[in-house]
Amino acid sequence: QLQLVESGGGLVQPGDSLRLSCATSGFDFDSWTISWFRRAPGAEREGVSGREGVSCINRKDGRRDADSVKGRFTMSRDNAKNMMFLQMNSLKPEDTGVYYCAATPILLIPCDLRATQYGYWGQGTQVTVSS
């Protein structure tokens, strides 16, 4: 059974750091394109279409980050452990939201941050940045 399970969310202050983890199982992790998305509070669209792409990595190690997180967030993967991570530094209040990990067997070149490209999702973990 394919599963993605996020952890590591929480309440932090502006400027703090947080590391999200996503444990996966049930698929050939090192050959899939993986990504992180987030849904901001009050997002207009419901479901997958309301999620903003944050970072992604494909199996050729092609990467893409959203402009809003470049220089602050770093996505990584550990193929031996079937896990992905999102290191978030210099957090801002606008980074608040529910963060989701996602995966697709499609080799996306360049790595794609459109939520509709991903068919498998975790349940999400809440990140709140507030003073």
Coordinates of N, CA and C in Angstrom, one line a residue:
Q1 N 0.8 -1.2 0.0 CA 0.0 0.0 0.0 C 0.9 1.2 0.0
L2 N 0.6 2.1 -0.9 CA 1.4 3.4 -1.0 C 1.0 4.3 0.1
Q3 N 2.0 4.8 0.8 CA 1.8 5.8 1.9 C 2.8 6.9 1.9
L4 N 2.4 8.1 2.3 CA 3.2 9.2 2.5 C 2.8 9.8 3.8
V5 N 3.7 10.0 4.8 CA 3.3 10.5 6.1 C 4.2 11.6 6.5
E6 N 3.7 12.8 6.7 CA 4.5 13.9 7.0 C 4.6 14.0 8.6
S7 N 5.7 14.7 9.0 CA 5.8 15.0 10.4 C 6.7 16.2 10.5
G8 N 6.8 16.8 11.7 CA 7.7 17.9 12.0 C 7.1 19.3 12.0
G9 N 5.8 19.4 11.7 CA 5.2 20.7 11.8 C 5.1 21.2 13.2
G10 N 4.7 22.5 13.3 CA 4.6 23.1 14.7 C 4.4 24.6 14.6
L11 N 4.4 25.2 15.8 CA 4.3 26.6 15.9 C 5.7 27.2 16.2
V12 N 6.1 28.1 15.4 CA 7.4 28.8 15.6 C 7.3 30.3 15.4
Q13 N 8.3 31.0 15.8 CA 8.3 32.4 15.6 C 9.0 32.8 14.3
P14 N 8.7 34.0 13.8 CA 9.4 34.5 12.6 C 10.9 34.5 12.8
G15 N 11.6 34.0 11.7 CA 13.0 33.9 11.8 C 13.5 32.5 12.2
D16 N 12.7 31.7 12.8 CA 13.0 30.4 13.3 C 13.2 29.4 12.1
S17 N 13.6 28.2 12.4 CA 13.8 27.1 11.5 C 12.9 25.9 11.9
L18 N 12.6 25.1 10.9 CA 11.8 23.9 11.1 C 12.2 22.9 10.0
R19 N 12.2 21.6 10.4 CA 12.5 20.6 9.4 C 11.3 19.6 9.3
L20 N 10.7 19.5 8.1 CA 9.7 18.6 7.9 C 10.2 17.3 7.3
S21 N 9.6 16.2 7.7 CA 10.0 14.9 7.2 C 8.7 14.2 6.5
C22 N 9.0 13.4 5.5 CA 7.9 12.6 4.9 C 8.4 11.2 4.7
A23 N 7.9 10.3 5.5 CA 8.2 8.9 5.3 C 7.3 8.2 4.3
T24 N 7.9 7.5 3.4 CA 7.1 6.9 2.3 C 7.3 5.4 2.3
S25 N 6.3 4.7 1.7 CA 6.4 3.2 1.5 C 5.5 2.8 0.3
G26 N 5.7 1.7 -0.2 CA 4.8 1.1 -1.2 C 5.1 1.5 -2.6
F27 N 6.2 2.2 -2.9 CA 6.5 2.5 -4.3 C 8.0 2.6 -4.4
D28 N 8.5 2.7 -5.7 CA 9.9 2.7 -6.0 C 10.4 4.2 -5.8
F29 N 10.7 4.5 -4.5 CA 10.9 5.9 -4.1 C 12.0 6.6 -5.0
D30 N 13.1 5.9 -5.2 CA 14.2 6.6 -5.8 C 14.0 6.9 -7.3
S31 N 13.0 6.4 -7.9 CA 12.7 6.6 -9.3 C 11.5 7.5 -9.6
W32 N 10.9 8.0 -8.5 CA 9.7 8.9 -8.6 C 10.1 10.4 -8.4
T33 N 9.3 11.2 -9.0 CA 9.4 12.7 -8.7 C 8.7 13.0 -7.4
I34 N 9.3 13.7 -6.5 CA 8.7 14.0 -5.2 C 8.7 15.5 -5.0
S35 N 7.8 15.9 -4.1 CA 7.7 17.3 -3.9 C 7.1 17.7 -2.6
W36 N 7.1 19.0 -2.3 CA 6.4 19.5 -1.1 C 5.5 20.6 -1.6
F37 N 4.3 20.7 -1.1 CA 3.3 21.7 -1.4 C 2.8 22.2 -0.1
R38 N 2.1 23.4 -0.2 CA 1.5 23.9 1.0 C 0.1 24.6 0.7
R39 N -0.7 24.6 1.7 CA -2.0 25.3 1.5 C -2.1 26.4 2.5
A40 N -2.2 27.6 2.1 CA -2.3 28.7 3.0 C -3.7 28.8 3.6
P41 N -3.8 29.4 4.8 CA -5.1 29.6 5.3 C -6.0 30.5 4.4
G42 N -7.2 30.1 4.3 CA -8.1 30.9 3.4 C -7.8 30.8 1.9
A43 N -7.1 29.8 1.5 CA -6.9 29.6 0.1 C -8.2 29.4 -0.6
E44 N -8.3 30.1 -1.8 CA -9.6 30.1 -2.4 C -10.1 28.8 -2.9
R45 N -9.2 28.1 -3.6 CA -9.5 26.8 -4.2 C -9.5 25.7 -3.2
E46 N -10.4 24.8 -3.3 CA -10.4 23.6 -2.4 C -9.6 22.5 -3.0
G47 N -9.2 21.5 -2.2 CA -8.5 20.3 -2.7 C -7.1 20.6 -3.2
V48 N -6.7 19.7 -4.1 CA -5.3 19.8 -4.6 C -5.0 21.1 -5.4
S49 N -6.0 21.6 -6.1 CA -5.8 22.8 -6.8 C -5.5 24.0 -6.0
G50 N -5.8 23.9 -4.7 CA -5.5 25.1 -3.8 C -4.2 25.0 -3.1
R51 N -3.4 24.1 -3.5 CA -2.0 23.9 -2.9 C -0.9 24.5 -3.8
E52 N -0.1 25.2 -3.1 CA 1.1 25.9 -3.8 C 2.3 25.0 -3.8
G53 N 2.9 24.8 -4.9 CA 4.2 24.1 -5.0 C 5.3 24.8 -4.3
V54 N 6.1 24.1 -3.5 CA 7.2 24.7 -2.7 C 8.5 24.2 -3.3
S55 N 8.7 22.9 -3.4 CA 10.0 22.4 -3.9 C 9.8 21.0 -4.5
C56 N 10.6 20.6 -5.4 CA 10.5 19.3 -6.0 C 11.8 18.8 -6.4
I57 N 12.0 17.5 -6.5 CA 13.2 16.8 -7.0 C 12.7 15.6 -7.8
N58 N 13.3 15.5 -9.0 CA 13.0 14.3 -9.8 C 14.1 13.2 -9.7
R59 N 14.0 12.1 -10.4 CA 14.9 11.0 -10.2 C 16.3 11.3 -10.8
K60 N 16.4 12.3 -11.6 CA 17.7 12.7 -12.1 C 18.3 13.9 -11.3
D61 N 17.7 14.1 -10.1 CA 18.1 15.1 -9.2 C 17.9 16.5 -9.8
G62 N 17.0 16.6 -10.7 CA 16.6 18.0 -11.2 C 15.7 18.6 -10.1
R63 N 15.9 19.9 -9.8 CA 15.2 20.5 -8.7 C 14.6 21.8 -9.2
R64 N 13.6 22.2 -8.4 CA 12.9 23.5 -8.6 C 12.4 23.9 -7.2
D65 N 12.5 25.2 -7.0 CA 12.0 25.8 -5.8 C 11.1 27.0 -6.2
A66 N 10.0 27.2 -5.4 CA 9.2 28.4 -5.6 C 10.0 29.6 -5.3
D67 N 9.7 30.7 -6.1 CA 10.5 31.9 -5.8 C 10.4 32.4 -4.4
S68 N 9.2 32.1 -3.8 CA 9.0 32.6 -2.4 C 9.8 32.0 -1.4
V69 N 10.4 30.8 -1.7 CA 11.2 30.1 -0.7 C 12.7 30.0 -1.1
K70 N 13.1 30.4 -2.3 CA 14.5 30.3 -2.7 C 15.4 31.0 -1.7
G71 N 16.5 30.2 -1.4 CA 17.4 30.8 -0.4 C 17.1 30.5 1.0
R72 N 15.8 30.1 1.3 CA 15.4 29.8 2.7 C 15.1 28.3 2.9
F73 N 14.5 27.7 1.9 CA 14.0 26.3 2.1 C 14.9 25.4 1.2
T74 N 15.2 24.2 1.8 CA 16.0 23.2 1.0 C 15.3 21.9 1.1
M75 N 15.0 21.3 0.0 CA 14.4 20.0 0.0 C 15.5 18.9 -0.3
S76 N 15.4 17.8 0.4 CA 16.4 16.7 0.2 C 15.7 15.4 0.2
R77 N 16.3 14.3 -0.2 CA 15.8 13.0 -0.2 C 16.8 12.0 0.2
D78 N 16.4 11.0 1.0 CA 17.2 9.9 1.4 C 16.7 8.6 0.8
N79 N 17.2 8.2 -0.3 CA 16.7 7.1 -1.0 C 16.9 5.8 -0.2
A80 N 17.9 5.7 0.6 CA 18.1 4.5 1.4 C 17.0 4.3 2.4
K81 N 16.4 5.4 2.9 CA 15.4 5.4 3.9 C 14.0 5.7 3.4
N82 N 13.9 5.9 2.1 CA 12.6 6.3 1.4 C 11.9 7.5 2.1
M83 N 12.8 8.5 2.3 CA 12.2 9.7 3.0 C 12.6 10.9 2.3
M84 N 11.8 11.9 2.4 CA 12.1 13.3 1.9 C 12.0 14.3 3.0
F85 N 12.7 15.4 2.9 CA 12.8 16.4 4.0 C 12.6 17.8 3.4
L86 N 12.2 18.7 4.2 CA 12.1 20.1 3.8 C 12.7 20.9 5.0
Q87 N 13.9 21.4 4.8 CA 14.5 22.3 5.8 C 14.1 23.7 5.5
M88 N 13.4 24.3 6.5 CA 12.9 25.6 6.3 C 13.6 26.6 7.3
N89 N 14.3 27.6 6.8 CA 15.0 28.5 7.6 C 14.4 29.9 7.4
S90 N 14.7 30.8 8.3 CA 14.2 32.2 8.2 C 12.7 32.2 7.9
L91 N 11.9 31.5 8.7 CA 10.5 31.4 8.4 C 9.8 32.7 8.6
K92 N 8.8 32.9 7.8 CA 8.0 34.2 7.8 C 6.5 33.8 8.1
P93 N 5.7 34.8 8.6 CA 4.3 34.5 8.8 C 3.6 34.0 7.5
E94 N 4.0 34.5 6.4 CA 3.3 34.0 5.2 C 3.7 32.6 4.8
D95 N 4.6 32.0 5.5 CA 4.9 30.5 5.3 C 3.9 29.6 6.0
T96 N 3.0 30.2 6.8 CA 2.0 29.5 7.5 C 1.1 28.7 6.6
G97 N 0.8 27.5 7.0 CA -0.1 26.7 6.2 C 0.1 25.2 6.5
V98 N -0.7 24.4 5.8 CA -0.6 22.9 5.9 C 0.4 22.5 4.8
Y99 N 1.4 21.8 5.2 CA 2.4 21.3 4.2 C 2.2 19.8 3.9
Y100 N 2.2 19.5 2.6 CA 2.0 18.2 2.1 C 3.2 17.7 1.3
C101 N 3.5 16.4 1.5 CA 4.5 15.8 0.6 C 3.7 15.1 -0.5
A102 N 4.2 15.0 -1.7 CA 3.5 14.4 -2.8 C 4.5 13.6 -3.7
A103 N 4.0 12.7 -4.5 CA 4.9 11.9 -5.4 C 4.1 11.5 -6.6
T104 N 4.9 11.3 -7.7 CA 4.4 10.8 -8.9 C 5.4 10.0 -9.6
P105 N 5.0 8.9 -10.3 CA 5.9 8.1 -11.0 C 6.4 8.7 -12.3
I106 N 5.8 9.8 -12.7 CA 6.1 10.5 -14.0 C 7.5 11.2 -13.8
L107 N 8.4 11.0 -14.7 CA 9.6 11.8 -14.7 C 9.3 13.2 -15.3
L108 N 9.3 14.2 -14.4 CA 8.9 15.6 -14.8 C 10.2 16.3 -15.0
I109 N 10.4 16.8 -16.3 CA 11.6 17.5 -16.6 C 11.1 18.8 -17.3
P110 N 11.3 20.0 -16.8 CA 12.0 20.2 -15.5 C 11.0 19.7 -14.4
C111 N 11.6 19.6 -13.2 CA 10.7 19.3 -12.1 C 9.5 20.2 -12.0
D112 N 8.4 19.7 -11.7 CA 7.1 20.4 -11.9 C 6.5 20.7 -10.5
L113 N 6.1 22.0 -10.3 CA 5.4 22.4 -9.1 C 3.9 22.6 -9.2
R114 N 3.3 22.0 -10.2 CA 1.9 22.0 -10.4 C 1.3 20.8 -9.6
A115 N 0.4 21.1 -8.7 CA -0.2 20.1 -7.9 C -0.9 19.0 -8.7
T116 N -1.5 19.4 -9.8 CA -2.2 18.5 -10.7 C -1.3 17.4 -11.3
Q117 N 0.0 17.5 -11.2 CA 0.9 16.6 -11.8 C 1.1 15.4 -10.8
Y118 N 0.7 15.5 -9.6 CA 1.0 14.5 -8.5 C -0.3 13.8 -8.1
G119 N -0.2 12.5 -8.1 CA -1.4 11.7 -7.8 C -1.4 11.1 -6.4
Y120 N -0.3 11.2 -5.7 CA -0.2 10.6 -4.3 C 0.3 11.7 -3.3
W121 N -0.5 11.7 -2.2 CA -0.3 12.8 -1.2 C -0.3 12.2 0.2
G122 N 0.4 13.0 1.1 CA 0.3 12.7 2.5 C -0.9 13.4 3.1
Q123 N -1.1 13.3 4.4 CA -2.3 13.9 5.0 C -2.0 15.4 5.4
G124 N -0.8 15.8 5.4 CA -0.5 17.2 5.7 C 0.0 17.4 7.2
T125 N 0.8 18.4 7.4 CA 1.3 18.8 8.7 C 1.2 20.3 8.8
Q126 N 0.7 20.8 9.9 CA 0.5 22.2 10.1 C 1.8 22.9 10.5
V127 N 2.1 24.0 9.8 CA 3.2 24.9 10.2 C 2.6 26.3 10.4
T128 N 2.8 26.8 11.6 CA 2.3 28.1 12.0 C 3.5 29.0 12.4
V129 N 3.7 30.1 11.7 CA 4.7 31.1 12.0 C 4.1 32.4 12.5
S130 N 4.3 32.6 13.8 CA 3.6 33.7 14.4 C 4.4 34.1 15.7
S131 N 4.4 35.4 15.9 CA 5.0 36.0 17.1 C 4.0 36.1 18.3

